[in-house]
């Protein structure tokens, strides 16, 4: 009797859920519409009847289990890969084959690489980084893709609809999820796998700049605006954001972090996740993949584990657990996925093998200790390209070890054959495969993709990058600027001041010096063409540091002279007139060759930027906007200090002799 009562209650519960659900909008192209009890449903598998997974009235868990039971092993394995996808005339990862513009049609050419796309070293076996789109969907059963190309809103939205249409027409009609790296930021190192850089979307400060605003409400607004733009074009998942800490100042990925303080980064991650996903995944959400677990910032010598010379993560200060704080916040906020990094942990209790292979880290720490129940998404290429600590294992053995460690979806390869061989060999428990596919299906159901994966192309063009969104971003640009020194109240500039404004950054085949001349001068100052004519010099330096993927294993330095800044030129320029110095920080640069608190010469004011605009700088130096930004990290006082610090210790704990500019430092005019 008790069991009957429980069954009755469960049935009533399900009926209640069904009754309170309203008919959703069904986006469809080839699927027929079934009408049952005056409700409409998509016949995705074209069998003429309503299956549980097609019934939007049922709980997602029931739908996911039903669909899982209908998938064969080939479909399941294809479902566990996420690879790059390309549009027609999109030649990401290779030299262009045509000069024609990118269009919304499919690129049907397979991209098979024999060289590691990151290290440029030969691969032990070729890897198919991208499959021709039709083959990917119909033959390989892929349903997870990474969009790399930077193209127009209209093109992305139209392509997204075409992709969903071919997915709908194939097999069980499972929709695709398209992911991307960040697309809303000014960034110096816009590279495949890091950030797309400036796009048609609203443009905001870099991640360090958002952190420097110290405005969590504004950060939430950013995330919500970006969410709307991404969803409008069919991008429903982000390979972002980095919860890593910038405790190693030489690390070449500092620019993508929110800084060095774990508790502050945790607050940033909370706002980011809630802004993109909402309180739970829903049809308006963009799901996030928080990375790189358990924190990748404590690199050895600043070198990155994309390369063999950077594969070790070290914790000389014993602060491994400090790295977990932002991930705990992201998990609490509900991040859909977490991505482990390539690094091998040293000076910890865990096995010395890359995190994707590390059962103690993924199952023991992430799943059991931190309670994460979402998707574990490998970084790109842990099997074929960066198998640190597992180099002596065969490809089959690598898949087996990573599956048993807890990886649910593999990034990098579009070819399911090696994973399929592993599964069919019987060497892994099929329950691991089923559990992974179940988690991935749940995400799709929660995002509402089975009901409507399509977008309104015209509406997307109107929404993405609209004036209202950009005005909010423009506020962030101004709030991200940090005033660090302001001798004798040099700033704000007095009316009628004559300024020579130079932006300094190295670029191939051109002068590093770029003199600003206002097309429409909206400021009560005069722009002049030479330092000699000026009352004040405004010098804005962006270092020419090596891109991550140009790394060659040579030592990394933070001094400006080691990062493509001609310090002799700078010192001669600043000696001519009182100078306002701006440094664009993508790392905590050492600037003692041109400025220090004991010998600052003619430099009367110092400001920090983190990816901002000229207009924002001018608004701050003229007093139209009162600076309010705070430093997201500490900057070393010297190169010697940078080389001798402990990579897992935040700058504010590195001792009183370490900093020039301190974490959270920042002045205002009032």
XYZ file of C-alpha atoms in Angstrom:
670
model
C 0.000 0.000 0.000
C 2.831 2.386 0.864
C 4.502 1.821 -2.546
C 1.172 2.404 -4.339
C 0.752 5.663 -2.427
C 4.266 6.810 -3.364
C 3.628 5.928 -7.024
C 0.310 7.809 -6.921
C 1.996 10.888 -5.433
C 4.748 10.811 -8.057
C 2.164 10.505 -10.836
C 0.174 13.432 -9.472
C 3.411 15.422 -9.209
C 4.236 14.779 -12.861
C 0.707 15.623 -13.958
C 0.872 18.829 -11.972
C 4.119 19.770 -13.695
C 2.533 19.072 -17.075
C -0.596 21.054 -16.285
C 1.238 24.164 -15.227
C 3.453 24.190 -18.339
C 2.300 26.341 -21.227
C 2.713 25.508 -24.876
C 6.231 26.642 -25.823
C 7.191 28.085 -29.168
C 8.393 25.214 -31.317
C 11.128 26.140 -33.758
C 11.315 23.564 -36.531
C 12.350 23.067 -40.143
C 11.971 19.426 -41.187
C 10.292 17.792 -38.180
C 6.554 17.256 -38.367
C 4.336 18.640 -35.620
C 2.299 16.205 -33.547
C -0.879 17.348 -31.803
C -1.736 15.539 -28.567
C -4.506 16.756 -26.218
C -4.461 20.136 -27.968
C -0.718 20.513 -27.363
C 1.911 20.529 -30.081
C 5.167 18.595 -30.117
C 8.033 18.049 -32.548
C 8.354 14.572 -34.029
C 12.138 14.713 -33.987
C 12.749 11.046 -34.813
C 9.985 11.022 -37.448
C 8.245 7.894 -36.113
C 4.772 9.436 -36.106
C 4.265 9.184 -32.350
C 5.113 11.216 -29.266
C 8.203 9.886 -27.508
C 9.031 10.892 -23.972
C 12.070 12.942 -25.007
C 9.860 14.939 -27.388
C 7.290 15.679 -24.683
C 8.112 19.096 -23.240
C 5.610 18.524 -20.405
C 7.824 15.873 -18.795
C 10.717 16.561 -16.413
C 14.080 16.909 -18.116
C 15.430 13.874 -16.292
C 12.800 11.588 -17.815
C 13.325 13.058 -21.289
C 17.096 12.711 -21.078
C 16.925 9.088 -19.937
C 14.472 8.241 -22.706
C 16.654 9.785 -25.385
C 19.768 8.153 -23.962
C 18.046 4.756 -24.282
C 17.467 5.405 -27.996
C 21.072 6.374 -28.811
C 23.492 3.801 -30.169
C 27.133 3.733 -29.124
C 28.281 5.673 -32.199
C 25.843 8.484 -31.395
C 26.909 8.540 -27.761
C 30.595 8.751 -28.598
C 30.064 11.523 -31.151
C 28.073 13.353 -28.505
C 31.116 13.343 -26.209
C 33.299 15.375 -28.564
C 33.371 19.149 -28.954
C 35.433 20.402 -31.860
C 35.999 23.538 -33.860
C 33.575 24.190 -36.665
C 34.102 26.444 -39.632
C 31.975 28.472 -41.992
C 32.465 28.696 -45.735
C 35.730 30.553 -46.457
C 36.626 30.390 -42.763
C 40.210 29.129 -42.650
C 40.776 29.070 -38.919
C 43.939 27.123 -38.015
C 45.403 27.253 -41.532
C 46.514 29.549 -44.332
C 43.552 30.904 -46.346
C 42.669 28.873 -49.417
C 40.550 31.675 -50.894
C 40.155 35.418 -50.508
C 36.369 35.210 -50.578
C 34.485 36.583 -47.550
C 33.152 34.267 -44.864
C 29.529 33.297 -45.492
C 26.840 31.492 -43.517
C 27.205 28.330 -45.584
C 29.004 25.255 -44.280
C 32.689 24.560 -44.659
C 32.743 20.963 -45.845
C 36.520 20.564 -45.776
C 38.064 18.417 -43.055
C 40.968 20.025 -41.208
C 43.532 17.346 -40.409
C 46.651 18.577 -38.667
C 49.995 16.861 -38.303
C 51.455 19.676 -36.196
C 50.404 20.752 -32.716
C 48.470 23.949 -33.377
C 49.858 25.515 -30.206
C 53.485 24.397 -29.919
C 54.004 23.963 -33.694
C 55.665 20.617 -32.920
C 54.913 17.390 -34.868
C 52.064 15.304 -33.470
C 52.552 11.585 -32.753
C 49.338 10.951 -34.710
C 47.345 13.323 -36.981
C 44.314 15.000 -35.435
C 41.133 16.087 -37.185
C 40.577 19.490 -35.586
C 37.448 20.212 -37.614
C 35.298 18.001 -39.800
C 33.281 19.133 -42.765
C 29.976 20.210 -41.270
C 27.665 17.703 -42.952
C 30.030 14.828 -42.187
C 30.381 16.031 -38.591
C 26.631 15.952 -38.024
C 25.440 13.020 -40.128
C 28.410 10.642 -40.077
C 30.228 11.464 -36.846
C 27.079 12.377 -34.845
C 28.719 15.515 -33.420
C 26.426 17.965 -31.639
C 28.907 20.183 -29.777
C 30.919 22.784 -31.652
C 33.301 25.682 -30.989
C 32.947 28.732 -33.226
C 36.291 30.469 -33.705
C 35.664 32.888 -36.564
C 35.120 36.625 -36.103
C 32.438 37.621 -38.564
C 29.192 39.593 -38.747
C 26.129 39.125 -36.573
C 23.992 38.314 -39.611
C 26.415 35.647 -40.802
C 26.669 33.909 -37.422
C 22.900 33.914 -36.857
C 22.137 32.603 -40.350
C 24.815 29.911 -40.065
C 23.510 28.878 -36.635
C 20.044 28.318 -38.067
C 21.456 26.232 -40.918
C 23.438 24.123 -38.450
C 20.385 23.490 -36.288
C 18.346 22.598 -39.361
C 20.759 19.868 -40.455
C 20.894 18.535 -36.884
C 17.091 18.432 -36.758
C 16.963 16.465 -40.004
C 19.409 13.810 -38.830
C 18.671 10.699 -36.781
C 17.037 11.536 -33.474
C 16.920 15.261 -34.285
C 19.219 16.258 -31.422
C 20.067 19.985 -31.588
C 23.583 21.385 -31.445
C 25.248 23.538 -28.817
C 27.656 26.117 -30.219
C 30.287 27.508 -27.877
C 32.891 30.249 -28.180
C 35.708 31.924 -26.337
C 35.010 35.492 -25.128
C 33.739 37.933 -27.783
C 33.081 41.126 -25.832
C 36.478 42.451 -24.796
C 39.352 44.619 -25.865
C 42.307 42.275 -25.601
C 45.913 42.455 -26.673
C 46.281 38.717 -27.285
C 43.278 37.874 -29.464
C 44.134 34.283 -30.368
C 42.240 31.094 -31.157
C 41.621 29.376 -27.845
C 41.981 32.552 -25.756
C 39.682 35.358 -26.874
C 38.098 36.362 -30.166
C 38.778 40.016 -29.294
C 36.718 42.933 -30.625
C 33.670 41.751 -32.582
C 30.251 42.997 -33.677
C 29.105 42.478 -30.078
C 29.228 45.234 -27.481
C 32.851 45.969 -26.592
C 33.918 46.065 -22.952
C 37.179 46.308 -21.030
C 39.300 43.189 -20.735
C 38.656 40.854 -17.831
C 41.249 42.660 -15.710
C 39.489 45.910 -16.553
C 36.102 44.607 -15.481
C 37.710 43.537 -12.227
C 39.342 46.956 -11.814
C 35.946 48.684 -11.899
C 35.257 47.090 -8.503
C 31.582 47.382 -9.442
C 29.829 44.038 -9.078
C 26.485 45.466 -10.223
C 28.108 46.623 -13.450
C 29.760 43.219 -13.893
C 26.342 41.537 -13.601
C 24.967 43.997 -16.165
C 27.845 43.163 -18.503
C 27.153 39.456 -18.217
C 23.436 39.927 -18.834
C 24.055 42.110 -21.898
C 26.588 39.671 -23.319
C 24.152 36.827 -22.635
C 21.494 38.532 -24.735
C 23.919 39.078 -27.600
C 25.261 35.540 -27.563
C 21.833 33.922 -27.383
C 20.543 36.172 -30.170
C 22.988 34.655 -32.672
C 22.712 31.076 -31.412
C 25.797 30.910 -29.203
C 24.404 29.125 -26.172
C 27.603 28.199 -24.381
C 30.792 30.023 -23.457
C 34.261 28.628 -23.012
C 34.712 31.157 -20.242
C 35.474 32.656 -17.828
C 38.810 32.046 -16.151
C 38.603 31.547 -12.400
C 42.397 31.220 -12.307
C 44.369 33.625 -10.119
C 47.147 35.879 -11.427
C 49.515 34.970 -8.596
C 52.387 34.289 -11.039
C 52.950 37.712 -12.648
C 54.899 36.288 -15.607
C 52.117 33.916 -16.724
C 51.085 34.759 -20.283
C 47.387 34.287 -19.493
C 47.130 36.905 -16.736
C 45.170 39.128 -19.157
C 42.260 36.671 -19.119
C 41.968 36.555 -15.322
C 40.120 38.756 -12.848
C 43.266 39.305 -10.812
C 45.153 37.894 -7.850
C 42.760 37.987 -4.895
C 40.805 34.746 -4.523
C 37.914 36.223 -2.560
C 37.416 39.083 -5.007
C 37.661 36.763 -8.012
C 35.030 34.568 -6.336
C 32.658 37.538 -6.222
C 33.386 38.284 -9.876
C 32.695 34.685 -10.861
C 29.388 34.721 -8.994
C 28.157 37.754 -10.928
C 29.450 36.399 -14.237
C 27.773 33.015 -13.854
C 24.461 34.437 -12.648
C 24.479 37.079 -15.371
C 24.997 34.580 -18.177
C 23.031 31.623 -16.826
C 20.471 33.063 -14.415
C 19.654 31.317 -11.156
C 19.377 28.093 -13.153
C 19.783 27.148 -16.802
C 16.767 28.095 -18.916
C 15.796 28.940 -22.477
C 17.329 32.412 -22.145
C 20.660 31.255 -20.666
C 24.138 31.013 -22.069
C 25.781 28.099 -20.251
C 29.321 28.677 -19.009
C 32.425 26.519 -18.827
C 34.443 27.839 -15.891
C 38.174 27.242 -16.281
C 40.867 26.052 -15.573
C 40.339 23.730 -12.604
C 41.847 23.618 -10.001
C 43.460 26.920 -10.976
C 46.228 27.259 -13.541
C 47.967 30.431 -12.414
C 50.772 28.969 -10.311
C 52.892 28.064 -13.307
C 56.597 27.340 -13.144
C 58.472 30.423 -14.314
C 55.258 31.784 -15.826
C 55.376 29.191 -18.601
C 52.042 27.798 -19.762
C 51.109 24.085 -19.949
C 50.068 24.363 -23.588
C 53.777 23.573 -23.945
C 55.957 20.831 -22.501
C 58.238 23.410 -20.886
C 55.286 24.767 -18.908
C 53.602 21.528 -17.872
C 54.393 21.795 -14.168
C 52.246 23.778 -11.781
C 54.080 24.494 -8.558
C 52.908 25.575 -5.137
C 56.053 26.657 -3.259
C 53.972 28.809 -0.929
C 51.623 25.962 -0.029
C 48.572 27.869 -1.303
C 46.948 25.232 -3.522
C 43.626 25.543 -1.674
C 43.546 29.300 -2.236
C 43.026 28.577 -5.947
C 39.804 26.696 -5.184
C 37.926 29.684 -3.719
C 36.718 31.144 -7.058
C 35.693 27.686 -8.292
C 33.633 27.128 -5.167
C 31.801 30.369 -5.930
C 31.211 29.373 -9.552
C 29.868 25.985 -8.465
C 27.557 27.601 -5.918
C 26.282 29.977 -8.608
C 25.549 26.962 -10.817
C 28.196 26.951 -13.538
C 27.162 24.368 -16.108
C 30.647 23.039 -16.873
C 34.174 23.109 -15.503
C 37.337 22.695 -17.547
C 40.486 21.161 -16.014
C 43.849 22.483 -17.200
C 46.768 20.615 -18.739
C 49.121 21.126 -15.787
C 50.787 18.499 -13.602
C 50.416 19.402 -9.895
C 53.597 19.541 -7.826
C 53.931 19.952 -4.063
C 50.393 18.643 -3.481
C 48.772 15.419 -2.300
C 47.662 14.556 -5.834
C 49.136 12.286 -8.490
C 51.702 13.962 -10.732
C 49.669 13.732 -13.908
C 47.718 16.331 -15.867
C 44.419 17.348 -14.306
C 42.268 15.734 -17.044
C 43.839 12.393 -16.075
C 43.805 13.067 -12.357
C 41.085 11.069 -10.624
C 42.008 12.442 -7.222
C 41.486 16.006 -8.470
C 38.376 15.458 -10.604
C 36.534 12.790 -8.630
C 37.938 13.278 -5.161
C 38.237 17.063 -5.059
C 35.848 18.474 -7.668
C 33.013 15.955 -7.420
C 33.110 14.748 -3.820
C 34.693 17.560 -1.842
C 33.332 20.546 -3.785
C 30.071 18.865 -4.771
C 30.142 19.724 -8.491
C 27.440 17.835 -10.391
C 27.804 19.404 -13.827
C 29.852 18.640 -16.926
C 33.630 18.154 -16.867
C 34.845 19.453 -20.223
C 38.469 18.759 -21.139
C 40.601 21.558 -22.506
C 41.584 21.283 -26.172
C 43.778 18.301 -26.961
C 44.687 16.510 -23.708
C 44.751 13.176 -25.527
C 46.732 13.972 -28.660
C 48.551 17.242 -27.935
C 49.128 17.871 -24.214
C 49.036 14.477 -22.425
C 51.412 15.567 -19.689
C 52.323 12.721 -17.383
C 50.604 10.247 -19.709
C 52.996 10.446 -22.646
C 53.844 6.751 -22.372
C 50.216 5.646 -22.549
C 48.580 4.680 -25.836
C 45.688 6.798 -27.119
C 43.258 4.102 -25.949
C 44.856 4.066 -22.510
C 44.674 7.858 -22.331
C 40.950 7.826 -23.084
C 40.420 5.102 -20.509
C 42.309 6.970 -17.791
C 40.575 10.301 -18.472
C 37.129 8.689 -18.592
C 37.761 6.997 -15.272
C 39.121 10.277 -13.894
C 35.828 11.940 -14.755
C 35.998 13.709 -18.146
C 32.541 13.922 -19.763
C 33.331 15.657 -23.046
C 36.570 15.975 -25.010
C 37.620 19.171 -26.709
C 39.849 19.255 -29.771
C 39.179 16.311 -32.064
C 36.288 15.951 -34.484
C 37.056 12.300 -35.209
C 35.217 9.907 -32.882
C 37.104 6.804 -34.087
C 39.760 6.647 -31.314
C 37.227 7.127 -28.507
C 34.816 4.729 -30.191
C 37.574 2.112 -30.397
C 38.228 2.560 -26.686
C 34.560 2.126 -25.812
C 34.034 -0.868 -28.099
C 37.135 -2.567 -26.709
C 35.238 -3.146 -23.483
C 38.064 -1.612 -21.464
C 35.824 1.101 -19.992
C 32.551 0.762 -18.147
C 29.705 1.792 -20.470
C 28.094 3.454 -17.450
C 30.772 6.171 -17.692
C 29.688 6.882 -21.261
C 25.991 6.867 -20.412
C 26.471 9.188 -17.448
C 28.433 11.654 -19.568
C 25.838 11.663 -22.339
C 23.059 12.078 -19.769
C 24.737 15.197 -18.325
C 25.218 16.651 -21.809
C 21.593 15.948 -22.740
C 20.351 17.553 -19.539
C 22.151 20.765 -20.432
C 20.464 20.854 -23.849
C 17.028 20.220 -22.369
C 17.494 22.876 -19.707
C 18.526 25.400 -22.371
C 15.286 24.729 -24.256
C 17.112 23.688 -27.413
C 14.860 20.716 -28.101
C 11.874 23.044 -28.327
C 13.503 25.894 -30.262
C 17.180 26.073 -31.223
C 16.575 28.700 -33.905
C 17.156 32.456 -33.767
C 15.528 35.487 -35.342
C 18.239 36.746 -37.669
C 16.775 40.234 -38.145
C 16.235 40.692 -34.419
C 19.822 39.571 -33.763
C 21.220 42.270 -36.057
C 19.216 44.929 -34.212
C 20.117 43.677 -30.746
C 23.798 42.798 -30.958
C 26.112 45.730 -30.256
C 23.230 48.197 -29.986
C 23.800 51.745 -28.778
C 22.249 51.197 -25.356
C 24.485 48.203 -24.682
C 27.590 50.078 -25.819
C 26.778 53.079 -23.628
C 26.802 50.797 -20.607
C 30.123 49.321 -21.784
C 31.521 52.833 -22.195
C 30.870 53.477 -18.512
C 32.864 50.340 -17.711
C 35.762 51.602 -19.833
C 35.955 54.733 -17.699
C 35.486 52.944 -14.392
C 38.262 50.482 -15.257
C 40.974 53.181 -15.364
C 43.099 53.374 -12.204
C 44.814 56.565 -11.054
C 47.961 55.498 -9.192
C 50.001 58.675 -8.738
C 48.966 62.299 -9.031
C 51.722 64.661 -7.903
C 50.789 68.292 -7.182
C 47.312 67.505 -8.471
C 48.480 67.340 -12.068
C 45.163 65.760 -12.940
C 42.600 66.642 -13.988
C 44.163 68.792 -16.680
C 43.429 72.470 -16.452
C 41.401 74.114 -19.223
C 43.350 75.240 -22.302
C 46.246 72.898 -21.511
C 48.199 71.941 -24.607
C 48.890 68.194 -24.670
C 50.967 65.918 -26.824
C 49.144 62.564 -26.661
C 51.102 59.563 -27.869
C 50.090 55.920 -27.852
C 53.127 53.674 -27.928
C 52.910 50.083 -29.104
C 55.102 48.048 -31.403
C 53.620 46.776 -34.650
C 55.275 45.221 -37.653
C 56.293 47.565 -40.435
C 55.179 50.733 -38.659
C 56.337 53.206 -36.060
C 55.569 52.410 -32.441
C 54.676 56.057 -31.927
C 51.104 57.092 -32.692
C 50.216 60.734 -32.095
C 46.578 61.428 -31.323
C 44.815 64.208 -33.185
C 41.184 64.777 -32.306
C 38.855 64.805 -35.311
C 36.227 66.509 -33.171
C 37.681 68.063 -30.047
C 35.036 67.897 -27.323
C 37.505 68.798 -24.598
C 38.671 72.149 -23.254
C 42.275 71.283 -24.090
C 44.408 71.627 -27.201
C 46.055 68.695 -28.969
C 49.455 69.483 -30.448
C 51.677 67.538 -32.839
C 55.025 67.726 -31.057
C 56.219 67.478 -27.453
C 57.895 70.868 -27.807
C 54.546 72.593 -28.376
C 52.942 70.937 -25.348
C 52.419 71.948 -21.742
C 51.993 68.271 -20.825
C 52.833 64.961 -22.466
C 50.327 62.115 -22.227
C 52.099 58.831 -22.986
C 50.096 55.603 -23.158
C 52.297 52.497 -23.386
C 51.160 49.042 -24.446
C 54.009 46.571 -24.217
C 54.801 44.250 -27.098
C 54.894 41.113 -25.001
C 55.029 37.781 -26.780
C 51.691 36.146 -27.526
C 51.037 32.946 -25.605
C 51.186 30.866 -28.754
C 54.510 32.403 -29.788
C 56.052 30.963 -26.650
C 59.379 29.190 -27.162
C 60.337 28.210 -23.622
C 62.839 30.998 -23.108
C 62.630 32.791 -19.742
C 59.815 35.296 -19.299
C 60.478 38.806 -18.055
C 58.283 41.714 -17.024
C 60.648 44.648 -17.638
C 59.440 46.944 -20.408
C 62.730 46.696 -22.296
C 62.217 42.918 -22.505
C 58.727 43.449 -23.922
C 59.278 45.595 -27.008
C 59.396 49.006 -25.336
C 62.288 51.280 -26.256
C 62.942 52.691 -22.798
C 65.615 55.097 -24.076
C 63.044 56.630 -26.401
C 60.496 56.813 -23.591
C 62.938 58.428 -21.170
C 64.022 61.021 -23.732
C 60.390 61.831 -24.496
C 59.328 62.186 -20.865
C 62.350 64.377 -20.095
C 61.010 67.070 -22.417
C 57.867 68.045 -20.527
C 55.809 67.072 -17.457
C 54.289 63.712 -18.316
C 51.164 61.753 -17.546
C 52.146 58.091 -17.937
C 49.569 55.415 -18.737
C 50.498 51.734 -18.769
C 48.191 49.160 -20.327
C 48.597 46.170 -18.036
C 48.118 42.718 -19.544
C 50.633 41.467 -16.960
C 51.945 43.234 -13.852
C 54.716 44.994 -15.792
C 57.918 46.166 -14.135
C 58.296 49.834 -15.067
C 61.363 50.818 -13.022
C 63.323 51.571 -16.206
C 61.096 54.584 -16.769
C 59.478 55.215 -13.393
C 59.880 54.384 -9.731
C 58.900 56.162 -6.567
C 62.493 57.236 -5.878
C 63.262 58.526 -9.345
C 60.224 59.565 -11.323
C 61.766 62.413 -13.279
C 59.213 64.405 -15.181
C 56.411 61.861 -14.677
C 53.815 63.651 -12.577
C 50.922 61.200 -12.822
C 50.615 57.463 -13.433
C 47.505 55.590 -14.558
C 46.739 51.949 -15.287
C 44.491 50.723 -18.089
C 43.306 47.197 -18.877
C 41.880 47.428 -22.362
C 40.020 50.706 -22.713
C 39.379 53.459 -25.261
C 41.007 56.782 -26.024
C 37.750 58.593 -25.275
C 37.627 56.985 -21.837
C 41.207 58.062 -21.114
C 40.482 61.628 -22.208
C 37.330 61.789 -20.094
C 39.365 60.806 -17.036
C 42.404 63.045 -17.549
C 40.224 66.091 -18.291
C 37.999 65.516 -15.270
C 34.819 64.659 -17.140
C 34.933 61.362 -15.265
C 36.287 60.980 -11.751
C 38.618 57.947 -11.654
C 37.449 55.168 -9.354
C 39.256 52.009 -10.507
C 41.356 49.817 -8.223
C 44.292 47.586 -9.136
C 43.287 43.928 -9.654
C 46.828 42.794 -8.859
C 50.142 43.911 -7.372
C 52.980 45.029 -9.643
C 56.589 44.084 -8.779
C 58.993 46.890 -7.980
C 61.806 45.269 -9.989
C 62.620 42.425 -12.307
C 64.541 40.772 -9.506
C 61.422 40.826 -7.339
C 59.370 39.342 -10.183
C 61.823 36.504 -10.737
C 62.174 35.544 -7.066
C 58.540 35.567 -5.937
C 56.481 32.443 -5.193
C 54.078 31.631 -8.000
C 51.104 30.572 -5.869
C 51.253 33.516 -3.450
C 49.181 36.617 -4.292
C 51.128 39.845 -4.603
C 49.625 41.390 -1.496
C 51.236 38.570 0.534
C 54.647 38.643 -1.145
C 56.121 41.063 1.407
C 56.599 44.810 1.808
C 59.661 44.893 -0.472
C 57.767 43.379 -3.419
C 55.264 45.955 -4.699
C 55.437 49.171 -6.636
C 51.676 49.439 -7.030
C 49.587 47.444 -4.593
C 46.482 45.355 -5.040
C 43.345 47.499 -4.652
C 45.354 50.709 -4.924
C 43.650 53.578 -6.741
C 43.056 57.300 -6.279
C 40.218 59.659 -7.123
C 40.051 63.413 -7.684
C 37.545 63.898 -4.884
